Coordinates of C-alpha atoms and ligand atoms in Angstrom, one line a residue:
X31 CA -20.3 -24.1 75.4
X32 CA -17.7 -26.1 76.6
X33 CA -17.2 -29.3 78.2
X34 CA -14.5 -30.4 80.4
X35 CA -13.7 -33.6 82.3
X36 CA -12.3 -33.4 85.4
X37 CA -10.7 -36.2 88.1
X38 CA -12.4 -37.8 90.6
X39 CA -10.9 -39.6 93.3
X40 CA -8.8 -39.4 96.4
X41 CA -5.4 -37.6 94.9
X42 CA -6.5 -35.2 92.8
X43 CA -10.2 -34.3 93.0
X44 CA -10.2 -32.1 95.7
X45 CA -6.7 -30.3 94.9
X46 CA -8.3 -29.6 91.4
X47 CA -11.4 -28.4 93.1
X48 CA -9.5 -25.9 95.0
X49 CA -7.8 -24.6 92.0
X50 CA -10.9 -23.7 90.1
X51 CA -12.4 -21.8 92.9
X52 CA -9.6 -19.9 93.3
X53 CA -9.3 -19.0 89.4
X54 CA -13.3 -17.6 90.1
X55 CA -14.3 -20.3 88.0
X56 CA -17.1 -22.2 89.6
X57 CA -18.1 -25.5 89.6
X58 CA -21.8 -26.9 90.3
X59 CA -22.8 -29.8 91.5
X60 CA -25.6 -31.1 93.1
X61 CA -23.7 -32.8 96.1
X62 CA -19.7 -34.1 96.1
X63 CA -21.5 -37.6 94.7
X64 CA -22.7 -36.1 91.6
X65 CA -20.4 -37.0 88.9
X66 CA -21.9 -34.3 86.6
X67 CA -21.8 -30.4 87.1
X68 CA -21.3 -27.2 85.2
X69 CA -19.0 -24.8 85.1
X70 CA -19.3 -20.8 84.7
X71 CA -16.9 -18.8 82.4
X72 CA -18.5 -16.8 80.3
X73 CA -21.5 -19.0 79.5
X74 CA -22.0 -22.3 80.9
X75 CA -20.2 -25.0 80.4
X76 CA -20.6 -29.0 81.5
X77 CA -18.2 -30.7 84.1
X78 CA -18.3 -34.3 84.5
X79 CA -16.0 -36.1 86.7
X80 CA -14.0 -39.4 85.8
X81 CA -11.1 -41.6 87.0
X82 CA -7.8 -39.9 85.8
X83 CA -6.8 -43.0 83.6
X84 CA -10.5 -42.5 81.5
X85 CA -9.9 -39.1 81.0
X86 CA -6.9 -39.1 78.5
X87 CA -9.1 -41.4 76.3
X88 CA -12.5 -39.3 76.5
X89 CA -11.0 -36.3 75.4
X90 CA -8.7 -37.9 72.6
X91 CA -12.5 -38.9 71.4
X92 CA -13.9 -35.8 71.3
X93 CA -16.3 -36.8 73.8
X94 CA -14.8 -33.6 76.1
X95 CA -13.3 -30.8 74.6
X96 CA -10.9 -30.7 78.0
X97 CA -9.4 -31.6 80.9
X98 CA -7.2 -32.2 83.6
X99 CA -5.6 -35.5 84.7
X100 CA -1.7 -36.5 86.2
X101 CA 0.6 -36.5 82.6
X102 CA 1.0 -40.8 83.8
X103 CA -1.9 -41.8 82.7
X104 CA -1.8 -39.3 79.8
X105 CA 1.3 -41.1 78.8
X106 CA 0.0 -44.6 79.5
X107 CA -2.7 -44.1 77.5
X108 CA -0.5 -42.8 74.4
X109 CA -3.0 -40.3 73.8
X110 CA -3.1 -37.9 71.5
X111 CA -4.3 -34.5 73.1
X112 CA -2.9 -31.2 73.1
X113 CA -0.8 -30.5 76.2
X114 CA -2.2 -27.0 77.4
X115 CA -1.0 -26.5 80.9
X116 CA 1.3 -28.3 83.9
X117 CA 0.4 -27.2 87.3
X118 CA 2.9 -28.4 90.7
X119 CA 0.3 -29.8 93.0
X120 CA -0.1 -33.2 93.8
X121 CA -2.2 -35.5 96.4
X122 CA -0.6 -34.4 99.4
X123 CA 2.3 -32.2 98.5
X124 CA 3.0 -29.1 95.9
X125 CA 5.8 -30.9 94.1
X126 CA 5.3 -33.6 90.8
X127 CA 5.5 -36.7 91.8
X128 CA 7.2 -39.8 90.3
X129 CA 6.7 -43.1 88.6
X130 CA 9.5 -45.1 90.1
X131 CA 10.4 -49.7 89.5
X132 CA 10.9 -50.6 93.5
X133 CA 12.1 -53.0 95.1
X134 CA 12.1 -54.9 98.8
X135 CA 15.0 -53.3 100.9
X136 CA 16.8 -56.2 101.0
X137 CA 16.7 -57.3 97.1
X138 CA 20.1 -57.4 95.7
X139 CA 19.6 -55.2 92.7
X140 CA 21.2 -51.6 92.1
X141 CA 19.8 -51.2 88.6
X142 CA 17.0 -52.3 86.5
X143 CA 19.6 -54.0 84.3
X144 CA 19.8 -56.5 87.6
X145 CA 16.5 -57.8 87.5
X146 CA 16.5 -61.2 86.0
X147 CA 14.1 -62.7 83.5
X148 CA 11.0 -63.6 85.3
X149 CA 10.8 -61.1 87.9
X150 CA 7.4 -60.2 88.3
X151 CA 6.4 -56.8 88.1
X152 CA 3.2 -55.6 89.3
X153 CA 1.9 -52.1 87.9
X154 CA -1.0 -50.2 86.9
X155 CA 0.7 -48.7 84.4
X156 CA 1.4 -51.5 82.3
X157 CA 1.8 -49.6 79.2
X158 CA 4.2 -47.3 80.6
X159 CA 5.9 -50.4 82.3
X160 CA 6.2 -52.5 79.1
X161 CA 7.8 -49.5 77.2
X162 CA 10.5 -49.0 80.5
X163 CA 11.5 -52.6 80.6
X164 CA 11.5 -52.5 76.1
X165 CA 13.9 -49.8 76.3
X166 CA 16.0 -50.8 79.4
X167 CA 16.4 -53.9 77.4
X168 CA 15.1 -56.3 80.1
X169 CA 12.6 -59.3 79.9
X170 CA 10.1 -59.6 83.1
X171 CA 6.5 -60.6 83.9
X172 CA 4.0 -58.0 84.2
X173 CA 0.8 -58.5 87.0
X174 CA -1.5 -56.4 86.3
X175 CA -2.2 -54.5 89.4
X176 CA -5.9 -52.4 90.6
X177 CA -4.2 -50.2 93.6
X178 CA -2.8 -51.3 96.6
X179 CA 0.2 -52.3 94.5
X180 CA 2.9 -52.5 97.0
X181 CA 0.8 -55.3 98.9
X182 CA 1.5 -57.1 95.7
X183 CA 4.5 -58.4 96.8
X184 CA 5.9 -61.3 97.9
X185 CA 3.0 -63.3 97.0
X186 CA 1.9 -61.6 93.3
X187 CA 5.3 -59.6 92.7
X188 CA 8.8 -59.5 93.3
X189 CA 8.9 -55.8 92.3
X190 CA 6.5 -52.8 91.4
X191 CA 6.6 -49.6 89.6
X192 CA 3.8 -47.1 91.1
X193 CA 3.7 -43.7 92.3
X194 CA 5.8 -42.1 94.9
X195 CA 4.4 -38.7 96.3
X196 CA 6.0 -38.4 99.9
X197 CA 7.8 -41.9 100.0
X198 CA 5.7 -42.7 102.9
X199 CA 3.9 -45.5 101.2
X200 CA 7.5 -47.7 99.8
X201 CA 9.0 -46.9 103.6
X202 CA 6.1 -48.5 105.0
X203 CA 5.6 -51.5 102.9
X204 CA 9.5 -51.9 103.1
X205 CA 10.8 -51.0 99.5
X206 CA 12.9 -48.8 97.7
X207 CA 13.6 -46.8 94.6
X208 CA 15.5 -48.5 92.4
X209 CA 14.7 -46.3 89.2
X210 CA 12.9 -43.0 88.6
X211 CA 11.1 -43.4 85.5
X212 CA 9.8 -40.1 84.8
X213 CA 8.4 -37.4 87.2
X214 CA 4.6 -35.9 86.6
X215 CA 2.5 -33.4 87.3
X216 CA -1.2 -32.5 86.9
X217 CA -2.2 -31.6 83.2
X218 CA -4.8 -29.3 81.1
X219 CA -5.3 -31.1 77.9
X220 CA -7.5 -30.5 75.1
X221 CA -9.1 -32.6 72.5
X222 CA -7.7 -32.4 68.7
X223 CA -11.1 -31.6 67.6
X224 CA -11.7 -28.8 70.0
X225 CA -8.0 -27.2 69.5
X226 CA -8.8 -26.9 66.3
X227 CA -11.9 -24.6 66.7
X228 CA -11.0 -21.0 67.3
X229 CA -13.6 -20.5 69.8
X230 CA -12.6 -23.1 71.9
X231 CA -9.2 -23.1 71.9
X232 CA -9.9 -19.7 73.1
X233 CA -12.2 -20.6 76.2
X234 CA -9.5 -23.9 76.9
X235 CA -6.8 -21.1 77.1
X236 CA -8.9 -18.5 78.9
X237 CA -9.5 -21.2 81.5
X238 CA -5.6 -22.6 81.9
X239 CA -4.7 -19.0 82.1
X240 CA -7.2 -18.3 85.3
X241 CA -5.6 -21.8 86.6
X242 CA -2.1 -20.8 86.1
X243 CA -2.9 -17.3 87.9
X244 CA -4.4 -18.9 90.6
X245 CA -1.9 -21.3 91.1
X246 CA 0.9 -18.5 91.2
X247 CA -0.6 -16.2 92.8
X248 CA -0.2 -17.4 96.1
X249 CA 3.8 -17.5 96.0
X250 CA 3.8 -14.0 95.6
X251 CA 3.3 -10.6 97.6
X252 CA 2.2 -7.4 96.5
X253 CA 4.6 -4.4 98.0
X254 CA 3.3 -0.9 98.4
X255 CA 6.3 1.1 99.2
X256 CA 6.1 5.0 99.6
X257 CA 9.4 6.7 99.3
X258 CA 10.2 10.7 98.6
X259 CA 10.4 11.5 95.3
X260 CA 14.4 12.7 95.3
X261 CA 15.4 9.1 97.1
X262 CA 13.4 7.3 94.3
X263 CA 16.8 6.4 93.1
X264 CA 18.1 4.9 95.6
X265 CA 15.2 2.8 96.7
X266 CA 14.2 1.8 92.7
X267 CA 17.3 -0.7 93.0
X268 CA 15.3 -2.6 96.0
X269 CA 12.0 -2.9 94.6
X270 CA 10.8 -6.2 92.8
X271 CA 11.7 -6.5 89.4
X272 CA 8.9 -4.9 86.8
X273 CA 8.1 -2.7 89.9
X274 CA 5.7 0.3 88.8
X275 CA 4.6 3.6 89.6
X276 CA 1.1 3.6 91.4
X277 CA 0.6 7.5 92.2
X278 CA 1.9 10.3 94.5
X279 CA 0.2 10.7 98.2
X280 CA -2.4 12.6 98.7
X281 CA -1.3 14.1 101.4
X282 CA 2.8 15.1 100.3
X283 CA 3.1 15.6 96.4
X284 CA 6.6 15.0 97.3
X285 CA 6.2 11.2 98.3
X286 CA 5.8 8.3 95.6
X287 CA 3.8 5.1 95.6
X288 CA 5.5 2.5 94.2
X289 CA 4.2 -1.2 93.5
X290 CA 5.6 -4.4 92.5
X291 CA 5.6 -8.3 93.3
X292 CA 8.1 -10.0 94.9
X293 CA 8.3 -13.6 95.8
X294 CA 7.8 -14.2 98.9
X295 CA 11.5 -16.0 99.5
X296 CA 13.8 -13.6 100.7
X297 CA 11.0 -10.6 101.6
X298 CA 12.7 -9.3 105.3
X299 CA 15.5 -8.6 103.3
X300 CA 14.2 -6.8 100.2
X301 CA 12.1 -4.8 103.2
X302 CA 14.9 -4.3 104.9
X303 CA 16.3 -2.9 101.6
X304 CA 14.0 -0.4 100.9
X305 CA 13.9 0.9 104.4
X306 CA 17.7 1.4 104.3
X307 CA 17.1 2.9 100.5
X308 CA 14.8 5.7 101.8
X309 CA 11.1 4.2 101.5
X310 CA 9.0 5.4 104.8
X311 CA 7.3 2.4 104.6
X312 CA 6.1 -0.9 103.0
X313 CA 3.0 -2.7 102.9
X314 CA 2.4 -6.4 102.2
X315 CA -0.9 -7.8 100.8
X316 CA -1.3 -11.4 99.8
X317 CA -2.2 -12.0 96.2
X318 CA -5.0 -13.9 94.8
X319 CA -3.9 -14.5 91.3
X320 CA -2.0 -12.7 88.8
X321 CA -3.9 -13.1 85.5
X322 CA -0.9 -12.5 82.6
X323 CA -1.9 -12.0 78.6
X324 CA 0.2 -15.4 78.0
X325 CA 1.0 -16.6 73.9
Ligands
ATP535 N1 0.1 -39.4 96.2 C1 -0.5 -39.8 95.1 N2 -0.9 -41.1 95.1 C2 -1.5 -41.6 94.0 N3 -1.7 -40.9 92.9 C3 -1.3 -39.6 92.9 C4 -0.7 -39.0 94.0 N4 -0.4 -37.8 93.6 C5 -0.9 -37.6 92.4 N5 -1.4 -38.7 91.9 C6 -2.0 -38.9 90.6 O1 -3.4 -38.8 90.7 C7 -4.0 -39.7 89.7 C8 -4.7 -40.8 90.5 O2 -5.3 -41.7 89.6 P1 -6.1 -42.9 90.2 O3 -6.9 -43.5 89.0 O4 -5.1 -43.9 90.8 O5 -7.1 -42.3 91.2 P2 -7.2 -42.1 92.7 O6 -7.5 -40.6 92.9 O7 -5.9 -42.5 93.4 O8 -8.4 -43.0 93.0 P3 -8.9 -43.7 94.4 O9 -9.6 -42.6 95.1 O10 -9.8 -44.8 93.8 O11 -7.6 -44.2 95.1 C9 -2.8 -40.2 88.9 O12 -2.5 -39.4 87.8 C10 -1.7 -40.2 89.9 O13 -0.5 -40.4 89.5
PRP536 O1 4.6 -41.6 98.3 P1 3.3 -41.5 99.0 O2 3.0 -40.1 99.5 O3 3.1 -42.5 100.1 O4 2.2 -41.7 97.9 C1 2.1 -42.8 97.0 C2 1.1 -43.9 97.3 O5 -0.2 -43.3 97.3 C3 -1.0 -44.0 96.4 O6 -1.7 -45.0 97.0 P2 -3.2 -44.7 97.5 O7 -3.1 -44.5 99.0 O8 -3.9 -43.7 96.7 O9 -3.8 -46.2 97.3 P3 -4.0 -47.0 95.9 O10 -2.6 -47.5 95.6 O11 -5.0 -48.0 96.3 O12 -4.5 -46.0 94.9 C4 0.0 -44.6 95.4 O13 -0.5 -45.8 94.8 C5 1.2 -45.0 96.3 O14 1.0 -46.2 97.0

């Protein structure tokens, strides 16, 4: 059995949530207040929910064999957990998003190397802060902050570093990026302790693999093409890469039914393709997920 802690909260509860129901692998709980569940893969496994920045330290201990929380509080944290996964989604959006050191609009620095001794940095990353500022070589107060940082300044702060997703939340509050520090995503981790045990490292990989497929899937199409069997090769050149062969009509021995999945970025083309190539037609069907043997 297995247990996994998962995030709660407003960016990346519900995201998470999605992607596990769409892997097939379900999650129970007695209502969307319950911080405990269970999960079913296989057997049953337990499912409890924590803030993101508990969970790198929970499964460092053991106390979980996995689970998934943003790779900036994984880092803050300095924990030591096996990386297993990085998925793309974030609060809002299906791109990382970034630590950035801001600014007010109108403060005169263009680098970090600007900021004079003193400033006053508010952050809830401080451990990640302290190491930025150690290695950019510059001395400055850090205010520990609980959310809400941009409201920080002027009266706590002079500057902040916090997440950007959209850039929304700097433009409002009137601030700007004056460094990137690193970009992050959402990650599966795994304790030392449970990595280490055959049979879990098993079910940890089995469930980042449904994740990943489910997480894929979506960006992709599946293309049913029939085509006579004496223009196969001039259509073959037009069908997705790793295309196969599905069967012969029932109807025509002479027609083929070919397979393969495309992305769906440039499709009217490739359609257009085929049709030109000889295929008699093409049918599209969305894809759930796309579950691969992986390492
Ligand atoms: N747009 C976003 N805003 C804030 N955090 C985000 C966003 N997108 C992804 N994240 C990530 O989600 C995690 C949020 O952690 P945090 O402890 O701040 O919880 P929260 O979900 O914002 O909590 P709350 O509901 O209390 O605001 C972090 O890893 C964070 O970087
Ligand atoms: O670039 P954006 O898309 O605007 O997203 C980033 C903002 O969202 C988060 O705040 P949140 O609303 O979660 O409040 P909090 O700071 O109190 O956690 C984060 O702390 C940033 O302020």
């Amino acid at each position: 059995m297995i247990s996994l802690a998962l995030p709660r909260g407003s960016s990346l509860e519900k995201r998470t949530l999605d992607l596990f129901a769409r892997a097939g692998l379900r999650i129970q709980r007695p209502s969307d207040h319950s911080y405990r569940g269970t999960i079913t893969y296989g057997d049953t496994g337990q499912v409890s929910f924590y803030k993101p920045r508990e969970i790198p330290l929970v499964v460092e201990s053991g106390l979980f064999d996995a689970g998934l929380t943003g790779a900036d509080w994984i880092e803050d944290c300095a924990a030591k957990v096996e990386i297993v996964e990085s998925f793309t989604y974030a609060k809002v959006t299906d791109s990382p998003w970034r630590l950035v050191l801001a600014v007010p609009e109108e403060h005169p620095a263009s680098s970090v190397a600007d900021l004079g001794p003193g400033t006053r940095v508010a952050s809830e990353y401080l451990n990640v802060a302290r190491r930025f500022f150690r290695d950019a070589g510059t001395r400055v107060e850090l205010v520990p902050s609980y959310g809400a940082t941009e409201a920080k300044i002027p009266e706590l702060a002079d500057a902040v570093i916090d997440v950007v997703e959209t850039g929304a939340s700097l433009r409002n509050n009137g601030l700007r990026i004056l460094e990137t520090i690193r970009t992050c995503t959402p990650q599966v981790i795994a304790s030392p302790a449970a990595w280490a045990d055959a049979g879990k490292r098993d079910r940890i990989r089995g469930i980042a693999r449904l994740l990943v497929a489910a997480s894929r899937g979506p960006l992709r199409i599946l293309l049913t093409v029939r085509a006579p069997r004496h223009r196969l090769g001039e259509v073959r050149p037009h069908l997705p890469a790793g295309s196969w062969r599905a069967g012969v009509d029932l109807a025509d021995d002479d027609l083929l039914v070919l397979q393969g999945l495309a992305l769906r970025e440039g499709l009217p083309e490739m359609i257009d393709g085929l049709l030109r190539a000889g295929a008699i037609d093409v049918i599209e069907s969305e894809v759930g997920k796309v579950v691969e043997v992986g390492p």
